[in-house]
Amino acid sequence: IIIMETINPQCLSVFSNSFYMDMTHEKPVHPLAIKFLLESEGFSGTELVYLSEIKEKIPAIKSSQIENLNEVNEAFERLNKLLFGAQDYAIIARK
């Protein structure tokens, strides 16, 4: 079994918070890239676990005066995930 944990480059706030605080970080690694590398080396049952989600988010709008309210709130949710999503991820795989 291999377990690895690192920052999540899919969350942009990690670059303003934790990534550059550790001077040993050279470049972030996308979780799907790690998954691909492990599977290409014979590991199976890979599981990605997302950790340390930021609690403060852009709230949904509850106004009935906006025609496309669902679309606006869906856009806010995508923005929340990009800006305030999981700051770290772990990958677990077995060989």
N, CA and C of each residue as an Amber inpcrd file, in Angstrom:
protein
   285
   0.8540000  -1.1750000   0.0000000   0.0000000   0.0000000   0.0000000
   0.8940000   1.2300000   0.0000000   0.5130000   2.2070000  -0.8220000
   1.2100000   3.4870000  -0.8250000   0.1950000   4.5830000  -0.5070000
   0.5900000   5.4920000   0.3560000  -0.2560000   6.6290000   0.7170000
   0.5990000   7.8830000   0.5580000   0.1050000   8.8300000  -0.2270000
   0.8040000  10.1000000  -0.4210000  -0.1760000  11.2360000  -0.1750000
   0.3490000  12.3340000   0.3500000  -0.4890000  13.5090000   0.6100000
   0.2860000  14.7420000   0.1840000  -0.3960000  15.6700000  -0.4810000
   0.2340000  16.9070000  -0.9140000  -0.8330000  17.9730000  -1.1110000
  -0.3960000  19.1670000  -1.4610000  -1.3740000  20.2260000  -1.6790000
  -2.1490000  19.9720000  -2.9670000  -3.3220000  20.5480000  -3.0430000
  -4.2110000  20.3580000  -4.1860000  -4.1160000  21.5580000  -5.1260000
  -3.4640000  21.4130000  -6.2850000  -3.3430000  22.5420000  -7.2040000
  -4.6630000  22.9290000  -7.8710000  -5.7120000  22.1410000  -7.6490000
  -7.0250000  22.4820000  -8.1900000  -7.6990000  23.5770000  -7.3700000
  -7.1430000  23.9010000  -6.2140000  -7.6480000  24.9690000  -5.3410000
  -6.6470000  26.1160000  -5.3940000  -7.0260000  27.2090000  -6.0110000
  -6.0830000  28.2960000  -6.2430000  -5.5860000  28.9710000  -4.9690000
  -6.3460000  28.9110000  -3.9020000  -5.9120000  29.5880000  -2.6730000
  -4.6620000  28.9520000  -2.0650000  -4.3310000  27.7210000  -2.4220000
  -3.1210000  27.1080000  -1.8710000  -1.8690000  27.8570000  -2.3170000
  -1.9480000  28.5310000  -3.4650000  -0.7720000  29.2490000  -3.9600000
  -0.5480000  30.5560000  -3.2000000  -1.5900000  31.1020000  -2.6150000
  -1.4170000  32.3150000  -1.8150000  -1.2350000  31.9820000  -0.3380000
  -1.4510000  30.7340000   0.0430000  -1.3330000  30.3450000   1.4480000
  -0.1680000  29.3990000   1.6840000  -0.3060000  28.1450000   1.3530000
   0.6430000  27.1390000   1.8290000   1.7500000  26.7480000   0.8550000
   1.5280000  26.7920000  -0.4390000   2.5050000  26.2460000  -1.3780000
   3.8650000  26.9250000  -1.2530000   3.8930000  28.2350000  -1.2810000
   5.1750000  28.9440000  -1.2650000   5.7550000  29.1270000   0.1300000
   5.0330000  28.7290000   1.1580000   5.5860000  28.7800000   2.5180000
   6.6530000  27.7000000   2.7170000   6.5190000  26.5900000   2.0000000
   7.4870000  25.4970000   2.0750000   8.4290000  25.6390000   0.8800000
   9.6520000  26.0440000   1.1430000  10.5870000  26.3200000   0.0480000
  11.0630000  25.0600000  -0.6680000  10.7200000  23.8760000  -0.1740000
  11.0800000  22.6550000  -0.8900000  10.0910000  22.3440000  -2.0080000
   8.9380000  23.0000000  -2.0060000   7.9810000  22.7850000  -3.0980000
   8.5580000  23.3540000  -4.3870000   8.5600000  22.5420000  -5.4180000
   9.0450000  23.0100000  -6.7150000   7.9100000  23.2320000  -7.6930000
   7.0400000  22.2460000  -7.8230000   5.8600000  22.4340000  -8.6640000
   4.7540000  21.5220000  -8.1610000   3.5310000  22.0090000  -8.2300000
   2.4090000  21.1890000  -7.7490000   2.1280000  20.0420000  -8.7200000
   1.5510000  18.9770000  -8.1900000   1.2370000  17.8080000  -9.0100000
  -0.2750000  17.5800000  -8.9760000  -0.8740000  17.5820000 -10.1350000
  -2.3200000  17.3580000 -10.2490000  -2.6530000  15.9460000  -9.7610000
  -3.7480000  15.7820000  -9.0200000  -4.0850000  14.4500000  -8.4960000
  -4.2730000  13.3880000  -9.5740000  -4.8100000  13.7770000 -10.7240000
  -4.9980000  12.7750000 -11.7830000  -3.6730000  12.3570000 -12.4080000
  -2.6610000  13.2280000 -12.3630000  -1.3290000  12.8600000 -12.8510000
  -0.7070000  11.7990000 -11.9430000  -0.8250000  11.9910000 -10.6360000
  -0.3110000  10.9940000  -9.6820000  -1.0520000   9.6730000  -9.8550000
  -2.3750000   9.7590000 -10.0080000  -3.1840000   8.5450000 -10.2030000
  -2.7100000   7.7950000 -11.4470000  -2.4930000   8.5170000 -12.5390000
  -2.0180000   7.8970000 -13.7810000  -0.6600000   7.2340000 -13.5820000
   0.2690000   7.9490000 -12.9200000   1.6040000   7.3820000 -12.6940000
   1.5490000   6.1090000 -11.8570000   0.7640000   6.1280000 -10.7980000
   0.6560000   4.9360000  -9.9550000   0.0520000   3.7640000 -10.7250000
  -1.0050000   4.0160000 -11.4780000  -1.6440000   2.9320000 -12.2340000
  -0.7300000   2.4190000 -13.3410000   0.0620000   3.3020000 -13.9430000
   0.9870000   2.8430000 -14.9940000   2.1400000   2.0220000 -14.4110000
   2.3680000   2.1310000 -13.0990000   3.3930000   1.3330000 -12.4180000
   2.8170000   0.0950000 -11.7460000   1.5580000  -0.2330000 -12.0530000
   0.9750000  -1.4720000 -11.5640000   0.1580000  -1.3670000 -10.2960000
  -0.0200000  -0.1750000  -9.7780000  -0.8730000  -0.0060000  -8.6020000
  -2.3270000  -0.0310000  -9.0410000  -3.1950000  -0.4810000  -8.1590000
  -4.6230000  -0.5370000  -8.4910000  -5.4360000  -0.0520000  -7.2970000
  -6.7280000   0.0610000  -7.5100000  -7.6180000   0.4910000  -6.4400000
  -7.2830000   1.8820000  -5.9340000  -6.7860000   2.7470000  -6.8240000
  -6.3950000   4.0850000  -6.3810000  -7.6130000   4.8660000  -5.8910000
  -7.4100000   5.5350000  -4.7790000  -8.4810000   6.3240000  -4.1700000
  -7.9400000   7.7120000  -3.8580000  -8.6240000   8.7430000  -4.3540000
  -8.2660000  10.1250000  -4.0430000  -9.1460000  10.6150000  -2.9020000
  -8.5240000  11.2110000  -1.9070000  -9.2450000  11.7410000  -0.7570000
  -8.8930000  13.2190000  -0.6500000  -9.9050000  14.0750000  -0.7030000
  -9.6800000  15.5170000  -0.6350000  -9.8630000  15.9900000   0.8070000
  -8.9200000  16.8380000   1.2670000  -8.8470000  17.2300000   2.6760000
  -8.7520000  18.7510000   2.8310000  -9.0220000  19.2270000   4.0270000
  -8.8010000  20.6200000   4.4400000  -9.5650000  21.6270000   3.5890000
 -10.8470000  21.4210000   3.4550000 -11.6630000  22.3600000   2.6880000
 -11.8250000  23.6650000   3.4570000 -11.7510000  24.7700000   2.7420000
 -11.9090000  26.0910000   3.3510000 -13.3910000  26.3110000   3.6290000
 -13.7070000  26.7490000   4.8360000 -15.1120000  26.8910000   5.2430000
 -15.7690000  28.1540000   4.6870000 -15.0200000  29.2700000   4.6030000
 -15.5970000  30.5140000   4.1120000 -15.7870000  30.4250000   2.6020000
 -17.0080000  30.6730000   2.1710000 -17.3190000  30.5770000   0.7440000
 -18.2540000  31.7070000   0.3390000 -18.3700000  31.9150000  -0.9540000
 -19.3350000  32.8790000  -1.4720000 -20.7170000  32.2660000  -1.2860000
 -21.6030000  32.9460000  -0.5810000 -22.9280000  32.3530000  -0.3310000
 -23.8090000  32.3720000  -1.5740000 -24.7260000  31.4330000  -1.6300000
 -25.7080000  31.3910000  -2.7190000 -26.6500000  32.5830000  -2.5790000
 -27.1480000  33.0300000  -3.7050000 -28.1060000  34.1310000  -3.7140000
 -29.5040000  33.5480000  -3.5520000 -30.3240000  34.2000000  -2.7450000
 -31.6660000  33.6960000  -2.4810000 -32.7410000  34.6620000  -2.9720000
 -32.3910000  35.5150000  -3.8990000 -33.3360000  36.5050000  -4.4140000
 -34.2180000  35.8710000  -5.4870000 -35.4610000  36.2630000  -5.5110000
 -36.3600000  35.7490000  -6.5530000 -36.4300000  36.7080000  -7.7380000
 -35.6650000  37.7920000  -7.6790000 -35.7100000  38.7920000  -8.7430000
 -34.7070000  38.5150000  -9.8620000 -33.9070000  37.4920000  -9.7260000
 -32.9230000  37.1440000 -10.7500000 -33.5000000  36.0180000 -11.6030000
 -33.5790000  36.2660000 -12.9160000 -34.1850000  35.2840000 -13.8310000
 -33.4360000  33.9560000 -13.8410000 -32.1370000  34.0210000 -13.9630000
 -31.3220000  32.8080000 -14.0790000 -30.6030000  32.4970000 -12.7630000
 -31.3400000  32.5280000 -11.6820000 -30.7830000  32.3460000 -10.3440000
 -30.0280000  31.0260000 -10.2090000 -30.5750000  29.9440000 -10.7550000
 -29.8960000  28.6490000 -10.6670000 -28.5350000  28.6860000 -11.3560000
 -28.4710000  29.3120000 -12.5240000 -27.2040000  29.4020000 -13.2520000
 -26.1890000  30.2310000 -12.4730000 -26.6330000  31.3240000 -11.8710000
 -25.7410000  32.1750000 -11.0830000 -25.1990000  31.4030000  -9.8880000
 -26.0590000  30.7160000  -9.1750000 -25.6160000  29.9520000  -8.0050000
 -24.7180000  28.7800000  -8.3970000 -24.9730000  28.1630000  -9.5520000
 -24.0840000  27.0960000 -10.0290000 -22.7040000  27.6630000 -10.3580000
 -22.6640000  28.8620000 -10.9170000 -21.3840000  29.5160000 -11.2150000
 -20.6480000  29.8420000  -9.9140000 -21.3860000  30.3200000  -8.8950000
 -20.7690000  30.5790000  -7.5970000 -20.2030000  29.2970000  -7.0060000
 -20.9060000  28.1900000  -7.1720000 -20.4270000  26.9150000  -6.6270000
 -19.1320000  26.4800000  -7.3200000 -19.0570000  26.6540000  -8.6520000
 -17.8130000  26.3380000  -9.3710000 -16.6790000  27.2490000  -8.9160000
 -16.9820000  28.5310000  -8.7170000 -15.9780000  29.4740000  -8.2350000
 -15.5280000  29.1210000  -6.8170000 -16.4690000  28.7390000  -5.9660000
 -16.1260000  28.3050000  -4.6060000 -15.1840000  27.1170000  -4.6290000
 -15.4490000  26.1550000  -5.4980000 -14.5980000  24.9680000  -5.5820000
 -13.1880000  25.3520000  -6.0320000 -13.1010000  26.2660000  -6.9840000
 -11.8110000  26.6940000  -7.5080000 -11.0210000  27.5110000  -6.4820000
 -11.6940000  28.3830000  -5.7740000 -11.0160000  29.2720000  -4.8330000
 -10.9250000  28.7220000  -3.4160000 -11.9650000  28.0100000  -2.9790000
 -12.0650000  27.6100000  -1.5720000 -12.2730000  26.1090000  -1.3830000
 -11.8540000  25.3190000  -2.3410000 -12.0500000  23.8760000  -2.2550000
 -11.0540000  23.2190000  -1.3080000 -10.8590000  21.9420000  -1.4890000
  -9.9280000  21.1820000  -0.6520000  -8.4990000  21.6510000  -0.9150000
  -7.7930000  21.9970000   0.1420000  -6.4290000  22.5010000  -0.0010000
  -5.4010000  21.3810000  -0.1780000  -5.7480000  20.1800000   0.2420000
  -4.8360000  19.0410000   0.1610000  -5.5740000  17.8440000  -0.4280000
  -4.7800000  16.8920000  -0.9050000  -5.3660000  15.6150000  -1.2830000
  -4.3950000  14.5060000  -0.9040000  -4.9640000  13.3470000  -0.7020000
  -4.1650000  12.1390000  -0.4650000  -4.5590000  11.1370000  -1.5270000
  -3.6220000  10.2890000  -1.8820000  -3.9180000   9.1980000  -2.7980000
  -3.4620000   7.9070000  -2.1330000  -4.3370000   6.9210000  -2.2080000
  -4.0670000   5.6080000  -1.6280000  -4.1550000   4.5960000  -2.7580000
  -3.1490000   3.7470000  -2.8780000  -3.1390000   2.7360000  -3.9410000
  -2.5080000   1.4520000  -3.4040000  -2.8160000   0.3500000  -4.0790000
  -2.3120000  -0.9590000  -3.6590000  -1.6180000  -1.6600000  -4.8150000
  -0.6110000  -2.4260000  -4.4810000   0.0950000  -3.1880000  -5.5160000
   0.1470000  -4.6380000  -5.0970000
